[in-house]
Amino acid sequence: MRDKVSSNLFVKNLPGETKSADLYHTFAGFGRIFSARVKYNPNGTCKGYGYVQYESKDDADKALNAMNGETFKGSKITVEHFLASGARTASFMKYNNLFVKNVPRKFTDKDLIGLFKPHGEIVSAVVIKESPDALENKGFGFVCFKNAEDAKNAEEKLKNLSIEGQNLFICRALPKEERRKQLREERLKAFRDCNLYVKELPEDVTDEKLKAAFEVFGKVVSARVMLERRQNLETGDTEMKSRGFGFVCFNDKQEASAALMAASSQPILGRSLYVVIAEKKEDRLARMASPFPMPFSGPRPAGVFPMYGMPPYGFPGPYAPPRLRRPRNVLTP
């Protein structure tokens, strides 16, 4: 029986042009592969990581030992055993790489090492600069300890330490992909109920046109038309075309509500648009899968009803009483 966890490898630092077939052919020489896939961005480029599932753990171990640290299409890749979500969460509790913020601008790498060295053996320490020749750093850096215990001890001892009038901020250094995910979640939380989903857009609309059309209702933080690749039947070339929908994010809820009300009573961009409060994908799928009517999670102006279900009791609006079904097998004159 195949061990799905121990025979599964996680490969990161992949170049943007990597395809699943490239991953398969690169790792096929170490044993029989059950599956190989990379994760893609919406524009078709690789997100920088992928998975290789072998039939046996021994083959996975051979591939890991041979390919970890090797150069693949000009990029040095990292290969490690895939961890299930529970084990991955537990592993995050132990870390040896620290992110240090509010570092004095005149600090050098040696200054950073001198500050953290009393707390354990340091593998590397660097302050980030605009360029190698810059005289000042950008106010932050990274310190990597050999042992996770030393990193945790340094974090506890040095956090909020005041240097030149600023308190150090120290935390676990997040991988780039995880940091992007965290920033995205923070942004979604900050602009909850300010983000509108706009459908039935004209084919020629751009981000700039969409933003200009909604700026009359308030300050637009961002406007984006969702695109997809389509093949031009005449030239055979692939082009990026509108998918007919997009998102408009306002600065506050009142402006988003005003735009939502206006869209229900007047044309925008020369046509009637379908506009609702944007939902997270998980919330939308849960609502659609529910056997009972579920309203949208965000606030909704008067007169605009949820997609599913009737208006709530006491709410003015059209209502038809249920039709009574005639009993079967009853003779009527």
PDB file of N, CA, C and O in Angstrom, residues 117-186:
ATOM      1  N   LYS A 117      24.772  37.608  18.893  1.00  0.00           N
ATOM      2  CA  LYS A 117      25.731  36.533  19.153  1.00  0.00           C
ATOM      3  C   LYS A 117      25.704  36.009  20.581  1.00  0.00           C
ATOM      4  O   LYS A 117      25.872  34.795  20.798  1.00  0.00           O
ATOM      5  N   PRO A 118      25.500  36.837  21.620  1.00  0.00           N
ATOM      6  CA  PRO A 118      25.470  36.307  22.986  1.00  0.00           C
ATOM      7  C   PRO A 118      24.358  35.290  23.247  1.00  0.00           C
ATOM      8  O   PRO A 118      24.391  34.596  24.273  1.00  0.00           O
ATOM      9  N   HIS A 119      23.402  35.161  22.354  1.00  0.00           N
ATOM     10  CA  HIS A 119      22.252  34.287  22.598  1.00  0.00           C
ATOM     11  C   HIS A 119      22.353  32.960  21.853  1.00  0.00           C
ATOM     12  O   HIS A 119      21.434  32.141  21.943  1.00  0.00           O
ATOM     13  N   GLY A 120      23.436  32.702  21.113  1.00  0.00           N
ATOM     14  CA  GLY A 120      23.593  31.426  20.439  1.00  0.00           C
ATOM     15  C   GLY A 120      24.433  31.534  19.186  1.00  0.00           C
ATOM     16  O   GLY A 120      24.801  32.629  18.747  1.00  0.00           O
ATOM     17  N   GLU A 121      24.734  30.351  18.610  1.00  0.00           N
ATOM     18  CA  GLU A 121      25.561  30.314  17.399  1.00  0.00           C
ATOM     19  C   GLU A 121      24.763  30.806  16.200  1.00  0.00           C
ATOM     20  O   GLU A 121      23.650  30.323  15.927  1.00  0.00           O
ATOM     21  N   ILE A 122      25.336  31.747  15.469  1.00  0.00           N
ATOM     22  CA  ILE A 122      24.657  32.372  14.339  1.00  0.00           C
ATOM     23  C   ILE A 122      25.212  31.813  13.024  1.00  0.00           C
ATOM     24  O   ILE A 122      26.427  31.756  12.831  1.00  0.00           O
ATOM     25  N   VAL A 123      24.312  31.401  12.151  1.00  0.00           N
ATOM     26  CA  VAL A 123      24.696  30.921  10.826  1.00  0.00           C
ATOM     27  C   VAL A 123      24.927  32.107   9.886  1.00  0.00           C
ATOM     28  O   VAL A 123      25.905  32.150   9.145  1.00  0.00           O
ATOM     29  N   SER A 124      24.020  33.063   9.917  1.00  0.00           N
ATOM     30  CA  SER A 124      24.152  34.254   9.059  1.00  0.00           C
ATOM     31  C   SER A 124      23.337  35.392   9.645  1.00  0.00           C
ATOM     32  O   SER A 124      22.368  35.176  10.370  1.00  0.00           O
ATOM     33  N   ALA A 125      23.740  36.614   9.330  1.00  0.00           N
ATOM     34  CA  ALA A 125      23.017  37.817   9.734  1.00  0.00           C
ATOM     35  C   ALA A 125      23.257  38.888   8.683  1.00  0.00           C
ATOM     36  O   ALA A 125      24.387  39.099   8.251  1.00  0.00           O
ATOM     37  N   VAL A 126      22.199  39.559   8.272  1.00  0.00           N
ATOM     38  CA  VAL A 126      22.324  40.542   7.207  1.00  0.00           C
ATOM     39  C   VAL A 126      21.313  41.660   7.423  1.00  0.00           C
ATOM     40  O   VAL A 126      20.171  41.416   7.833  1.00  0.00           O
ATOM     41  N   VAL A 127      21.741  42.901   7.189  1.00  0.00           N
ATOM     42  CA  VAL A 127      20.827  44.039   7.140  1.00  0.00           C
ATOM     43  C   VAL A 127      20.555  44.340   5.672  1.00  0.00           C
ATOM     44  O   VAL A 127      21.446  44.241   4.826  1.00  0.00           O
ATOM     45  N   ILE A 128      19.327  44.693   5.344  1.00  0.00           N
ATOM     46  CA  ILE A 128      18.928  44.889   3.955  1.00  0.00           C
ATOM     47  C   ILE A 128      19.175  46.334   3.547  1.00  0.00           C
ATOM     48  O   ILE A 128      18.754  47.270   4.225  1.00  0.00           O
ATOM     49  N   LYS A 129      19.867  46.501   2.402  1.00  0.00           N
ATOM     50  CA  LYS A 129      20.184  47.819   1.864  1.00  0.00           C
ATOM     51  C   LYS A 129      19.584  47.976   0.470  1.00  0.00           C
ATOM     52  O   LYS A 129      19.255  46.989  -0.194  1.00  0.00           O
ATOM     53  N   GLU A 130      19.440  49.221   0.060  1.00  0.00           N
ATOM     54  CA  GLU A 130      18.965  49.497  -1.299  1.00  0.00           C
ATOM     55  C   GLU A 130      19.952  48.971  -2.335  1.00  0.00           C
ATOM     56  O   GLU A 130      19.573  48.460  -3.380  1.00  0.00           O
ATOM     57  N   SER A 131      21.252  49.070  -2.026  1.00  0.00           N
ATOM     58  CA  SER A 131      22.303  48.573  -2.905  1.00  0.00           C
ATOM     59  C   SER A 131      23.499  48.192  -2.043  1.00  0.00           C
ATOM     60  O   SER A 131      23.623  48.662  -0.901  1.00  0.00           O
ATOM     61  N   PRO A 132      24.380  47.338  -2.539  1.00  0.00           N
ATOM     62  CA  PRO A 132      25.542  46.933  -1.732  1.00  0.00           C
ATOM     63  C   PRO A 132      26.425  48.099  -1.290  1.00  0.00           C
ATOM     64  O   PRO A 132      27.080  48.018  -0.241  1.00  0.00           O
ATOM     65  N   ASP A 133      26.423  49.179  -2.054  1.00  0.00           N
ATOM     66  CA  ASP A 133      27.282  50.321  -1.732  1.00  0.00           C
ATOM     67  C   ASP A 133      26.589  51.364  -0.866  1.00  0.00           C
ATOM     68  O   ASP A 133      27.208  52.375  -0.505  1.00  0.00           O
ATOM     69  N   ALA A 134      25.309  51.148  -0.531  1.00  0.00           N
ATOM     70  CA  ALA A 134      24.565  52.128   0.265  1.00  0.00           C
ATOM     71  C   ALA A 134      25.171  52.253   1.661  1.00  0.00           C
ATOM     72  O   ALA A 134      25.592  51.259   2.262  1.00  0.00           O
ATOM     73  N   LEU A 135      25.199  53.481   2.182  1.00  0.00           N
ATOM     74  CA  LEU A 135      25.766  53.731   3.511  1.00  0.00           C
ATOM     75  C   LEU A 135      24.791  53.398   4.628  1.00  0.00           C
ATOM     76  O   LEU A 135      25.207  53.125   5.763  1.00  0.00           O
ATOM     77  N   GLU A 136      23.490  53.402   4.340  1.00  0.00           N
ATOM     78  CA  GLU A 136      22.481  53.104   5.347  1.00  0.00           C
ATOM     79  C   GLU A 136      21.641  51.913   4.907  1.00  0.00           C
ATOM     80  O   GLU A 136      21.494  51.644   3.702  1.00  0.00           O
ATOM     81  N   ASN A 137      21.094  51.193   5.897  1.00  0.00           N
ATOM     82  CA  ASN A 137      20.214  50.067   5.590  1.00  0.00           C
ATOM     83  C   ASN A 137      18.763  50.555   5.535  1.00  0.00           C
ATOM     84  O   ASN A 137      18.471  51.733   5.773  1.00  0.00           O
ATOM     85  N   LYS A 138      17.853  49.645   5.232  1.00  0.00           N
ATOM     86  CA  LYS A 138      16.441  50.000   5.080  1.00  0.00           C
ATOM     87  C   LYS A 138      15.652  49.864   6.379  1.00  0.00           C
ATOM     88  O   LYS A 138      14.426  49.971   6.391  1.00  0.00           O
ATOM     89  N   GLY A 139      16.357  49.605   7.482  1.00  0.00           N
ATOM     90  CA  GLY A 139      15.685  49.559   8.780  1.00  0.00           C
ATOM     91  C   GLY A 139      15.265  48.176   9.224  1.00  0.00           C
ATOM     92  O   GLY A 139      14.592  48.023  10.248  1.00  0.00           O
ATOM     93  N   PHE A 140      15.679  47.133   8.472  1.00  0.00           N
ATOM     94  CA  PHE A 140      15.349  45.770   8.904  1.00  0.00           C
ATOM     95  C   PHE A 140      16.412  44.801   8.399  1.00  0.00           C
ATOM     96  O   PHE A 140      17.234  45.136   7.531  1.00  0.00           O
ATOM     97  N   GLY A 141      16.391  43.586   8.946  1.00  0.00           N
ATOM     98  CA  GLY A 141      17.358  42.562   8.556  1.00  0.00           C
ATOM     99  C   GLY A 141      16.910  41.191   9.013  1.00  0.00           C
ATOM    100  O   GLY A 141      15.799  41.029   9.536  1.00  0.00           O
ATOM    101  N   PHE A 142      17.785  40.206   8.831  1.00  0.00           N
ATOM    102  CA  PHE A 142      17.474  38.827   9.173  1.00  0.00           C
ATOM    103  C   PHE A 142      18.648  38.211   9.932  1.00  0.00           C
ATOM    104  O   PHE A 142      19.812  38.475   9.605  1.00  0.00           O
ATOM    105  N   VAL A 143      18.317  37.370  10.929  1.00  0.00           N
ATOM    106  CA  VAL A 143      19.330  36.656  11.699  1.00  0.00           C
ATOM    107  C   VAL A 143      18.938  35.184  11.743  1.00  0.00           C
ATOM    108  O   VAL A 143      17.828  34.847  12.164  1.00  0.00           O
ATOM    109  N   CYS A 144      19.844  34.328  11.285  1.00  0.00           N
ATOM    110  CA  CYS A 144      19.576  32.890  11.266  1.00  0.00           C
ATOM    111  C   CYS A 144      20.476  32.197  12.288  1.00  0.00           C
ATOM    112  O   CYS A 144      21.707  32.262  12.201  1.00  0.00           O
ATOM    113  N   PHE A 145      19.858  31.535  13.274  1.00  0.00           N
ATOM    114  CA  PHE A 145      20.582  30.779  14.291  1.00  0.00           C
ATOM    115  C   PHE A 145      20.728  29.323  13.858  1.00  0.00           C
ATOM    116  O   PHE A 145      19.948  28.818  13.040  1.00  0.00           O
ATOM    117  N   LYS A 146      21.693  28.644  14.426  1.00  0.00           N
ATOM    118  CA  LYS A 146      21.884  27.227  14.140  1.00  0.00           C
ATOM    119  C   LYS A 146      20.799  26.403  14.812  1.00  0.00           C
ATOM    120  O   LYS A 146      20.315  25.415  14.238  1.00  0.00           O
ATOM    121  N   ASN A 147      20.403  26.801  16.021  1.00  0.00           N
ATOM    122  CA  ASN A 147      19.396  26.054  16.779  1.00  0.00           C
ATOM    123  C   ASN A 147      18.140  26.894  16.971  1.00  0.00           C
ATOM    124  O   ASN A 147      18.221  28.113  17.208  1.00  0.00           O
ATOM    125  N   ALA A 148      16.982  26.234  16.889  1.00  0.00           N
ATOM    126  CA  ALA A 148      15.706  26.925  17.066  1.00  0.00           C
ATOM    127  C   ALA A 148      15.548  27.460  18.482  1.00  0.00           C
ATOM    128  O   ALA A 148      14.949  28.521  18.694  1.00  0.00           O
ATOM    129  N   GLU A 149      16.099  26.729  19.468  1.00  0.00           N
ATOM    130  CA  GLU A 149      15.985  27.178  20.859  1.00  0.00           C
ATOM    131  C   GLU A 149      16.710  28.503  21.072  1.00  0.00           C
ATOM    132  O   GLU A 149      16.218  29.391  21.789  1.00  0.00           O
ATOM    133  N   ASP A 150      17.874  28.665  20.440  1.00  0.00           N
ATOM    134  CA  ASP A 150      18.616  29.921  20.564  1.00  0.00           C
ATOM    135  C   ASP A 150      17.853  31.071  19.912  1.00  0.00           C
ATOM    136  O   ASP A 150      17.843  32.201  20.430  1.00  0.00           O
ATOM    137  N   ALA A 151      17.209  30.793  18.778  1.00  0.00           N
ATOM    138  CA  ALA A 151      16.433  31.825  18.101  1.00  0.00           C
ATOM    139  C   ALA A 151      15.261  32.280  18.969  1.00  0.00           C
ATOM    140  O   ALA A 151      14.990  33.483  19.090  1.00  0.00           O
ATOM    141  N   LYS A 152      14.586  31.324  19.582  1.00  0.00           N
ATOM    142  CA  LYS A 152      13.454  31.668  20.453  1.00  0.00           C
ATOM    143  C   LYS A 152      13.931  32.462  21.661  1.00  0.00           C
ATOM    144  O   LYS A 152      13.272  33.441  22.071  1.00  0.00           O
ATOM    145  N   ASN A 153      15.057  32.080  22.241  1.00  0.00           N
ATOM    146  CA  ASN A 153      15.607  32.783  23.391  1.00  0.00           C
ATOM    147  C   ASN A 153      15.992  34.221  23.022  1.00  0.00           C
ATOM    148  O   ASN A 153      15.712  35.170  23.779  1.00  0.00           O
ATOM    149  N   ALA A 154      16.634  34.401  21.858  1.00  0.00           N
ATOM    150  CA  ALA A 154      17.018  35.742  21.414  1.00  0.00           C
ATOM    151  C   ALA A 154      15.798  36.610  21.164  1.00  0.00           C
ATOM    152  O   ALA A 154      15.789  37.806  21.496  1.00  0.00           O
ATOM    153  N   GLU A 155      14.753  36.009  20.600  1.00  0.00           N
ATOM    154  CA  GLU A 155      13.525  36.767  20.347  1.00  0.00           C
ATOM    155  C   GLU A 155      12.912  37.274  21.652  1.00  0.00           C
ATOM    156  O   GLU A 155      12.485  38.435  21.746  1.00  0.00           O
ATOM    157  N   GLU A 156      12.859  36.416  22.659  1.00  0.00           N
ATOM    158  CA  GLU A 156      12.265  36.801  23.935  1.00  0.00           C
ATOM    159  C   GLU A 156      13.110  37.832  24.679  1.00  0.00           C
ATOM    160  O   GLU A 156      12.573  38.736  25.329  1.00  0.00           O
ATOM    161  N   LYS A 157      14.436  37.725  24.581  1.00  0.00           N
ATOM    162  CA  LYS A 157      15.309  38.625  25.327  1.00  0.00           C
ATOM    163  C   LYS A 157      15.444  39.995  24.669  1.00  0.00           C
ATOM    164  O   LYS A 157      15.585  41.013  25.364  1.00  0.00           O
ATOM    165  N   LEU A 158      15.411  40.041  23.336  1.00  0.00           N
ATOM    166  CA  LEU A 158      15.723  41.284  22.641  1.00  0.00           C
ATOM    167  C   LEU A 158      14.504  42.030  22.097  1.00  0.00           C
ATOM    168  O   LEU A 158      14.643  43.181  21.667  1.00  0.00           O
ATOM    169  N   LYS A 159      13.343  41.383  22.071  1.00  0.00           N
ATOM    170  CA  LYS A 159      12.181  42.091  21.527  1.00  0.00           C
ATOM    171  C   LYS A 159      11.853  43.296  22.413  1.00  0.00           C
ATOM    172  O   LYS A 159      11.965  43.250  23.649  1.00  0.00           O
ATOM    173  N   ASN A 160      11.499  44.389  21.770  1.00  0.00           N
ATOM    174  CA  ASN A 160      11.205  45.678  22.419  1.00  0.00           C
ATOM    175  C   ASN A 160      12.433  46.325  23.051  1.00  0.00           C
ATOM    176  O   ASN A 160      12.298  47.281  23.818  1.00  0.00           O
ATOM    177  N   LEU A 161      13.622  45.813  22.722  1.00  0.00           N
ATOM    178  CA  LEU A 161      14.845  46.459  23.195  1.00  0.00           C
ATOM    179  C   LEU A 161      14.984  47.822  22.501  1.00  0.00           C
ATOM    180  O   LEU A 161      14.887  47.923  21.285  1.00  0.00           O
ATOM    181  N   SER A 162      15.199  48.870  23.276  1.00  0.00           N
ATOM    182  CA  SER A 162      15.285  50.220  22.722  1.00  0.00           C
ATOM    183  C   SER A 162      16.717  50.521  22.283  1.00  0.00           C
ATOM    184  O   SER A 162      17.664  50.422  23.065  1.00  0.00           O
ATOM    185  N   ILE A 163      16.853  50.867  20.993  1.00  0.00           N
ATOM    186  CA  ILE A 163      18.146  51.258  20.427  1.00  0.00           C
ATOM    187  C   ILE A 163      17.946  52.541  19.645  1.00  0.00           C
ATOM    188  O   ILE A 163      17.148  52.580  18.693  1.00  0.00           O
ATOM    189  N   GLU A 164      18.637  53.575  20.065  1.00  0.00           N
ATOM    190  CA  GLU A 164      18.561  54.885  19.408  1.00  0.00           C
ATOM    191  C   GLU A 164      17.121  55.384  19.300  1.00  0.00           C
ATOM    192  O   GLU A 164      16.677  55.894  18.259  1.00  0.00           O
ATOM    193  N   GLY A 165      16.363  55.176  20.374  1.00  0.00           N
ATOM    194  CA  GLY A 165      15.004  55.699  20.435  1.00  0.00           C
ATOM    195  C   GLY A 165      13.950  54.843  19.775  1.00  0.00           C
ATOM    196  O   GLY A 165      12.774  55.227  19.740  1.00  0.00           O
ATOM    197  N   GLN A 166      14.308  53.676  19.253  1.00  0.00           N
ATOM    198  CA  GLN A 166      13.341  52.779  18.617  1.00  0.00           C
ATOM    199  C   GLN A 166      13.393  51.414  19.269  1.00  0.00           C
ATOM    200  O   GLN A 166      14.468  50.918  19.625  1.00  0.00           O
ATOM    201  N   ASN A 167      12.207  50.789  19.413  1.00  0.00           N
ATOM    202  CA  ASN A 167      12.118  49.451  19.979  1.00  0.00           C
ATOM    203  C   ASN A 167      12.219  48.401  18.880  1.00  0.00           C
ATOM    204  O   ASN A 167      11.516  48.491  17.862  1.00  0.00           O
ATOM    205  N   LEU A 168      13.092  47.419  19.075  1.00  0.00           N
ATOM    206  CA  LEU A 168      13.240  46.351  18.087  1.00  0.00           C
ATOM    207  C   LEU A 168      11.959  45.527  17.997  1.00  0.00           C
ATOM    208  O   LEU A 168      11.338  45.209  19.007  1.00  0.00           O
ATOM    209  N   PHE A 169      11.598  45.202  16.777  1.00  0.00           N
ATOM    210  CA  PHE A 169      10.493  44.273  16.537  1.00  0.00           C
ATOM    211  C   PHE A 169      11.087  43.002  15.965  1.00  0.00           C
ATOM    212  O   PHE A 169      11.736  43.030  14.916  1.00  0.00           O
ATOM    213  N   ILE A 170      10.884  41.863  16.649  1.00  0.00           N
ATOM    214  CA  ILE A 170      11.486  40.586  16.230  1.00  0.00           C
ATOM    215  C   ILE A 170      10.394  39.524  16.141  1.00  0.00           C
ATOM    216  O   ILE A 170       9.569  39.389  17.050  1.00  0.00           O
ATOM    217  N   CYS A 171      10.395  38.777  15.055  1.00  0.00           N
ATOM    218  CA  CYS A 171       9.439  37.680  14.882  1.00  0.00           C
ATOM    219  C   CYS A 171      10.035  36.649  13.934  1.00  0.00           C
ATOM    220  O   CYS A 171      11.119  36.847  13.389  1.00  0.00           O
ATOM    221  N   ARG A 172       9.330  35.559  13.735  1.00  0.00           N
ATOM    222  CA  ARG A 172       9.782  34.528  12.806  1.00  0.00           C
ATOM    223  C   ARG A 172       9.791  35.072  11.387  1.00  0.00           C
ATOM    224  O   ARG A 172       8.849  35.739  10.963  1.00  0.00           O
ATOM    225  N   ALA A 173      10.852  34.824  10.665  1.00  0.00           N
ATOM    226  CA  ALA A 173      10.931  35.243   9.266  1.00  0.00           C
ATOM    227  C   ALA A 173      10.042  34.332   8.429  1.00  0.00           C
ATOM    228  O   ALA A 173      10.230  33.114   8.416  1.00  0.00           O
ATOM    229  N   LEU A 174       9.064  34.910   7.758  1.00  0.00           N
ATOM    230  CA  LEU A 174       8.114  34.131   6.976  1.00  0.00           C
ATOM    231  C   LEU A 174       8.625  33.905   5.568  1.00  0.00           C
ATOM    232  O   LEU A 174       9.236  34.808   4.967  1.00  0.00           O
ATOM    233  N   PRO A 175       8.383  32.709   4.990  1.00  0.00           N
ATOM    234  CA  PRO A 175       8.684  32.505   3.566  1.00  0.00           C
ATOM    235  C   PRO A 175       7.870  33.476   2.720  1.00  0.00           C
ATOM    236  O   PRO A 175       6.805  33.945   3.141  1.00  0.00           O
ATOM    237  N   LYS A 176       8.358  33.783   1.538  1.00  0.00           N
ATOM    238  CA  LYS A 176       7.727  34.788   0.689  1.00  0.00           C
ATOM    239  C   LYS A 176       6.269  34.449   0.394  1.00  0.00           C
ATOM    240  O   LYS A 176       5.390  35.317   0.473  1.00  0.00           O
ATOM    241  N   GLU A 177       5.990  33.188   0.076  1.00  0.00           N
ATOM    242  CA  GLU A 177       4.624  32.791  -0.267  1.00  0.00           C
ATOM    243  C   GLU A 177       3.694  32.934   0.937  1.00  0.00           C
ATOM    244  O   GLU A 177       2.554  33.393   0.810  1.00  0.00           O
ATOM    245  N   GLU A 178       4.186  32.556   2.102  1.00  0.00           N
ATOM    246  CA  GLU A 178       3.362  32.668   3.311  1.00  0.00           C
ATOM    247  C   GLU A 178       3.126  34.129   3.676  1.00  0.00           C
ATOM    248  O   GLU A 178       2.043  34.512   4.128  1.00  0.00           O
ATOM    249  N   ARG A 179       4.153  34.966   3.496  1.00  0.00           N
ATOM    250  CA  ARG A 179       4.004  36.388   3.786  1.00  0.00           C
ATOM    251  C   ARG A 179       2.980  37.027   2.858  1.00  0.00           C
ATOM    252  O   ARG A 179       2.153  37.847   3.292  1.00  0.00           O
ATOM    253  N   ARG A 180       2.994  36.665   1.580  1.00  0.00           N
ATOM    254  CA  ARG A 180       2.013  37.194   0.645  1.00  0.00           C
ATOM    255  C   ARG A 180       0.598  36.784   1.047  1.00  0.00           C
ATOM    256  O   ARG A 180      -0.338  37.582   0.973  1.00  0.00           O
ATOM    257  N   LYS A 181       0.448  35.542   1.471  1.00  0.00           N
ATOM    258  CA  LYS A 181      -0.866  35.055   1.902  1.00  0.00           C
ATOM    259  C   LYS A 181      -1.349  35.823   3.125  1.00  0.00           C
ATOM    260  O   LYS A 181      -2.525  36.187   3.220  1.00  0.00           O
ATOM    261  N   GLN A 182      -0.442  36.071   4.067  1.00  0.00           N
ATOM    262  CA  GLN A 182      -0.801  36.811   5.279  1.00  0.00           C
ATOM    263  C   GLN A 182      -1.223  38.238   4.941  1.00  0.00           C
ATOM    264  O   GLN A 182      -2.228  38.742   5.463  1.00  0.00           O
ATOM    265  N   LEU A 183      -0.469  38.903   4.069  1.00  0.00           N
ATOM    266  CA  LEU A 183      -0.813  40.262   3.668  1.00  0.00           C
ATOM    267  C   LEU A 183      -2.153  40.308   2.947  1.00  0.00           C
ATOM    268  O   LEU A 183      -2.945  41.247   3.139  1.00  0.00           O
ATOM    269  N   ARG A 184      -2.429  39.279   2.144  1.00  0.00           N
ATOM    270  CA  ARG A 184      -3.701  39.224   1.417  1.00  0.00           C
ATOM    271  C   ARG A 184      -4.861  39.079   2.398  1.00  0.00           C
ATOM    272  O   ARG A 184      -5.904  39.737   2.259  1.00  0.00           O
ATOM    273  N   GLU A 185      -4.712  38.219   3.407  1.00  0.00           N
ATOM    274  CA  GLU A 185      -5.768  38.030   4.395  1.00  0.00           C
ATOM    275  C   GLU A 185      -5.990  39.298   5.212  1.00  0.00           C
ATOM    276  O   GLU A 185      -7.131  39.650   5.530  1.00  0.00           O
ATOM    277  N   GLU A 186      -4.899  39.983   5.552  1.00  0.00           N
ATOM    278  CA  GLU A 186      -5.033  41.241   6.291  1.00  0.00           C
ATOM    279  C   GLU A 186      -5.746  42.291   5.453  1.00  0.00           C
ATOM    280  O   GLU A 186      -6.570  43.055   5.973  1.00  0.00           O
TER     281      GLU A 186
END
